[in-house]
Each structure stands twice: as C-alpha cells, then as structure tokens.
mmCIF file of C-alpha atoms in Angstrom:
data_model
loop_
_atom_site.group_PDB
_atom_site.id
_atom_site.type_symbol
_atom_site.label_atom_id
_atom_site.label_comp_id
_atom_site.label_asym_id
_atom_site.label_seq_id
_atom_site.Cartn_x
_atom_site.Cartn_y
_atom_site.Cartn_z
ATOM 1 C CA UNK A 1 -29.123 -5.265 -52.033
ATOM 2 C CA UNK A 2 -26.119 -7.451 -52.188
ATOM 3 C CA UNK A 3 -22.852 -6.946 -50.374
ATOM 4 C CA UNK A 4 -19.787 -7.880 -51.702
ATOM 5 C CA UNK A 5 -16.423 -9.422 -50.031
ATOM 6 C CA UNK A 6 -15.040 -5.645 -49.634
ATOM 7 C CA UNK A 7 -17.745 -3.871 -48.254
ATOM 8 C CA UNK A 8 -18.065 -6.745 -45.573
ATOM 9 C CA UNK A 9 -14.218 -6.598 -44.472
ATOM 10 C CA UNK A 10 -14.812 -2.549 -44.048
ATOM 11 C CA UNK A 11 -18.158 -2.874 -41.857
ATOM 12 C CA UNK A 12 -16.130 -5.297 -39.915
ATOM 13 C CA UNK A 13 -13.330 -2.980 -39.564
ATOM 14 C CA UNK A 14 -15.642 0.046 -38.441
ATOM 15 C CA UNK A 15 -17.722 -2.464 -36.149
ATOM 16 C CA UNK A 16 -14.838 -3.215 -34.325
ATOM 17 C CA UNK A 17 -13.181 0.304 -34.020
ATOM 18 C CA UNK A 18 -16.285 1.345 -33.367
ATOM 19 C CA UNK A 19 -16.361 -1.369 -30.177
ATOM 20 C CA UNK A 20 -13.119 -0.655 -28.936
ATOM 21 C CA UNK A 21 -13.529 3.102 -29.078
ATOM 22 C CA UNK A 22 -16.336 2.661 -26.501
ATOM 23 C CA UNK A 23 -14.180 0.788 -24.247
ATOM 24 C CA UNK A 24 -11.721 3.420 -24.426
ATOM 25 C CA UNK A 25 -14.231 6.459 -23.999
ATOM 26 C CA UNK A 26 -15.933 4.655 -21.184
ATOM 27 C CA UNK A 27 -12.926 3.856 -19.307
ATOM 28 C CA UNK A 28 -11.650 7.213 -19.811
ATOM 29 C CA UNK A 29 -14.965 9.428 -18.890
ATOM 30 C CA UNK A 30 -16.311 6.582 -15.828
ATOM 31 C CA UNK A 31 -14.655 7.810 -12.548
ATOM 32 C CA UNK A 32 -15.394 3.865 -11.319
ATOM 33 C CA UNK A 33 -12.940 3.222 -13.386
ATOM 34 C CA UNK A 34 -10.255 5.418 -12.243
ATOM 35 C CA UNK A 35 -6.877 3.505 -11.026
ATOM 36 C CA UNK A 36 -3.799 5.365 -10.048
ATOM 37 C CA UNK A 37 -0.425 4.530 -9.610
ATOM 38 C CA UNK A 38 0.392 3.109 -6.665
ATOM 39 C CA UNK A 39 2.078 6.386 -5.038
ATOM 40 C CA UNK A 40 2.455 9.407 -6.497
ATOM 41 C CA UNK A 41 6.553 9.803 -6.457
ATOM 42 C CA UNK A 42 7.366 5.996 -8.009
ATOM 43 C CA UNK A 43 10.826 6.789 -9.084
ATOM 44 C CA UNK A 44 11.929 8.772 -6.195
ATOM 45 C CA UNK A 45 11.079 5.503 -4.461
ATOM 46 C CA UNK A 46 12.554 3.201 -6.572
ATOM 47 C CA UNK A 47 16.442 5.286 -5.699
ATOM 48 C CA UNK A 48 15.776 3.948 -2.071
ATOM 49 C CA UNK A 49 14.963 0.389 -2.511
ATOM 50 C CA UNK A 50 18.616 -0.534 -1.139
ATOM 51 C CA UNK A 51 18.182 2.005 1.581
ATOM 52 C CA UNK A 52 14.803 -0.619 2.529
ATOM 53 C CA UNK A 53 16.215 -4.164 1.645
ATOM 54 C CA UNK A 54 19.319 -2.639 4.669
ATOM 55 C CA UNK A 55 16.583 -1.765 6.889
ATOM 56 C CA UNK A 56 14.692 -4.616 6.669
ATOM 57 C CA UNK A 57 18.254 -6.963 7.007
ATOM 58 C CA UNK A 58 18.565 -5.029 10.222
ATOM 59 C CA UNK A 59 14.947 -5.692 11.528
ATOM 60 C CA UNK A 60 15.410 -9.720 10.627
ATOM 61 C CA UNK A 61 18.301 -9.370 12.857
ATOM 62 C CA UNK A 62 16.504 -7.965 15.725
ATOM 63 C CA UNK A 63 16.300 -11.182 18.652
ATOM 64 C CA UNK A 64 11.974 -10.559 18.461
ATOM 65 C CA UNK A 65 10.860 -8.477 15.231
ATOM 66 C CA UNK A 66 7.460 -6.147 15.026
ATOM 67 C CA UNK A 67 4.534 -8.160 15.420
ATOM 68 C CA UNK A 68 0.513 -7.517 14.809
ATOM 69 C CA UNK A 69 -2.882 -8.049 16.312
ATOM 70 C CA UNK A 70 -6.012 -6.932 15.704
ATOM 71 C CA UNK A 71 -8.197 -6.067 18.625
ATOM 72 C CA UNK A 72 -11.942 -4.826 19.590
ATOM 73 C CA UNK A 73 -10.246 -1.087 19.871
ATOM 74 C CA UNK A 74 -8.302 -1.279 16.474
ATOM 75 C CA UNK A 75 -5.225 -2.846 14.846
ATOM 76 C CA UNK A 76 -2.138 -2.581 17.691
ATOM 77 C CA UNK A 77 1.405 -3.075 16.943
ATOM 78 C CA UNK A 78 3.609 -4.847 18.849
ATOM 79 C CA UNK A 79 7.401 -3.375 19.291
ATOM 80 C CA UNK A 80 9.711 -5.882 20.792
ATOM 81 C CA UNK A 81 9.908 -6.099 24.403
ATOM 82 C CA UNK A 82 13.786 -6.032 24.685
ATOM 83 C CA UNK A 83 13.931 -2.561 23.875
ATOM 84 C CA UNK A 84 13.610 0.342 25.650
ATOM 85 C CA UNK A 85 10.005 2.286 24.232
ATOM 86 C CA UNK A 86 11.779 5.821 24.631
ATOM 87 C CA UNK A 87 14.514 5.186 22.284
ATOM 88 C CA UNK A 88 12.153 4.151 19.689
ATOM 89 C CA UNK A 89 11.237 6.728 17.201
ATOM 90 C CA UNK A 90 9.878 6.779 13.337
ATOM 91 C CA UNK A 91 6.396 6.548 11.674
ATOM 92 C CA UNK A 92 3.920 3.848 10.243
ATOM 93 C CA UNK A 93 2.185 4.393 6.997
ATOM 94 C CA UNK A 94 -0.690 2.366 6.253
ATOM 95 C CA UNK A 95 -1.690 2.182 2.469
ATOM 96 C CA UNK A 96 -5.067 0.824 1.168
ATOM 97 C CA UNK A 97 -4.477 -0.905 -2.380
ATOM 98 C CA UNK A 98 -8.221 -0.281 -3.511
ATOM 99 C CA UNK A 99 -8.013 3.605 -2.293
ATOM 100 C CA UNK A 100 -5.426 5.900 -1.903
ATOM 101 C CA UNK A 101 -7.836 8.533 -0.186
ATOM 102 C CA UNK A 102 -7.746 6.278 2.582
ATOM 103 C CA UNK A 103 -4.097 6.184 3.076
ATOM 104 C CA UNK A 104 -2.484 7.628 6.222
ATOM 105 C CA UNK A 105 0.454 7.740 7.934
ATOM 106 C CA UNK A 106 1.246 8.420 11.673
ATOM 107 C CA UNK A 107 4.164 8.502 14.283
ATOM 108 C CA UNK A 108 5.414 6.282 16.820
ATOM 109 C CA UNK A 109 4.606 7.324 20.329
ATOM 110 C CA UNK A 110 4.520 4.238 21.985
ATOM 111 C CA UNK A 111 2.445 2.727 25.592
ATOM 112 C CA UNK A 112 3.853 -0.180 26.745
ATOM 113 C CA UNK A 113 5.778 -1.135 23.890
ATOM 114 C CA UNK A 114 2.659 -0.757 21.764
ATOM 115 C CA UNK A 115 1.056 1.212 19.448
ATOM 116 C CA UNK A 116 -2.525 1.641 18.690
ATOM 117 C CA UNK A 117 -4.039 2.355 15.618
ATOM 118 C CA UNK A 118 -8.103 3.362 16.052
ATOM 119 C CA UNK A 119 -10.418 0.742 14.254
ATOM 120 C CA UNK A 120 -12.346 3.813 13.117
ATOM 121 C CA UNK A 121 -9.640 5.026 11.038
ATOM 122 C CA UNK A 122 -9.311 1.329 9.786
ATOM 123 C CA UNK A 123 -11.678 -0.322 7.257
ATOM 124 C CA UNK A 124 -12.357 -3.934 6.359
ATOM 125 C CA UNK A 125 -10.151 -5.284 3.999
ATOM 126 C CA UNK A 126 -6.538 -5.363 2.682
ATOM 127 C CA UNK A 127 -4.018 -2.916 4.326
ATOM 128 C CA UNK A 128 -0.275 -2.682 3.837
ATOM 129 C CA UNK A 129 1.614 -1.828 6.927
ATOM 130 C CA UNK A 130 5.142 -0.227 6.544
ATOM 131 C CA UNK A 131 6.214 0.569 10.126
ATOM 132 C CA UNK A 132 9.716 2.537 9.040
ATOM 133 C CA UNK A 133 11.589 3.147 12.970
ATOM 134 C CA UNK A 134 14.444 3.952 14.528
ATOM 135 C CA UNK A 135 15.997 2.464 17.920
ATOM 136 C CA UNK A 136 19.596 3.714 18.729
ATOM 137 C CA UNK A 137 20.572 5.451 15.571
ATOM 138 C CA UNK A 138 19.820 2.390 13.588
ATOM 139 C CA UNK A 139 17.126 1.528 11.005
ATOM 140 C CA UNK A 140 14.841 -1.059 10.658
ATOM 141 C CA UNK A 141 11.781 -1.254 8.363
ATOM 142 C CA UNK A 142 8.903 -3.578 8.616
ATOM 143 C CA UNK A 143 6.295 -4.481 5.689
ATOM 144 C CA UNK A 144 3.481 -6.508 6.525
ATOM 145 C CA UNK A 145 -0.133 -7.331 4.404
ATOM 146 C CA UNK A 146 -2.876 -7.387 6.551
ATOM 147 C CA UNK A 147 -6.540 -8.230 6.214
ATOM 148 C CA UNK A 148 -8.849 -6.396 8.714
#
C-alpha cells in the first residue's frame, strides 16, 4: 500500500500530538514531578518587598552584620556582639528550594549572642536563611544562601 504526501503530513501530526500529550499526562499524573511555587502567598509578598530592601539598608548599616557557621551540633548564627542579646527579638525562617515540607521557621532566643539551629532539623544541601529581627524598635533583615 502506498501513502501519499497527505496522509504522511497527518501521521506526522498525530505522532507528534500523540508525543507531547504523554509529556503532558506524565508530568501531570508523576508526583516526582510535582514543583510548587515558591511560597504559597507570592503576591502578598511581593506588597512588602520595600518593607525588606529598608530592612536590609538598616542591617548593612549595622557596625558588624549577622554572620554564619556551621558546626558539629548544627548551623549557629552569629548576632553582632555590640548589641545587647535581650533587646533582640524576631524569627528565622529557613526555606529548602528542592522541598517545601522541609521548611521551618523559628524564634530568636538567643545564648551568648548566638543562636543554634539543630543539625538534625538541617539536611545536606541548599538552604535559604532569612533571619527577619528586631533590636530597639528597628528592623533589620538578613538573607543568606547556604550550603550544608
């Protein structure tokens, strides 16, 4: 049996929906596949950008800013020395990029101008740090990426 020009260019055309339709029905139905947006309330978020970009002008203006190390016991954070620990309030909200089930957040209560988060709530990998605090009555945000 011969095929003609026409009945070629319409095999084609089912071939290829036919291909693409798999990729879609795959991605859709695989949960190994599943990607969500990075949080939940985006545009809420978006409204406070300015409210961040001031609090992290004030935390560049700080004399000694946050600062980072990762330890046997976990991943501790580092408040500057020049302030007094009692007057320093606010949370830090670690978010996982590969899994949001992982994400936590937790507040500041503060040893020796340091805080401690557990290396069993921390896996290896890429973590974003967003240490949002208070000293005073004024704001200061700090964003770091960190590999653990």
């Amino acid at each position: 049996m011969k095929i003609n020009w026409g009945t070629g260019i319409v095999i084609a055309f089912v071939a290829f929906i036919s291909f693409i339709m798999y990729f879609i029905i795959t991605m859709m139905t695989d949960s190994t596949y599943d990607h969500d947006l990075v949080v939940e309330d985006y545009y809420k978020q978006e409204l406070q950008f300015q409210n961040e970009i001031n609090k992290e002008t004030n935390a560049k203006s700080l004399v000694e800013n946050i600062s980072w190390k990762k330890t046997a016991e976990g991943l501790v954070i580092i408040f500057p020395e020049n302030l007094q620990k009692e007057n320093i309030t606010g949370k830090v909200f670690l978010y996982r990029p590969s899994n949001k089930q992982f994400d936590f957040e937790m507040p500041i209560s503060l040893s020796n101008h340091n805080l401690l988060i557990p290396d069993k709530r921390l896996l290896d990998g890429r973590w974003n740090i967003k240490v949002d605090w208070q000293y005073n009555g004024k704001n200061y945000l700090y964003k770091k990426e960190v590999l653990y």
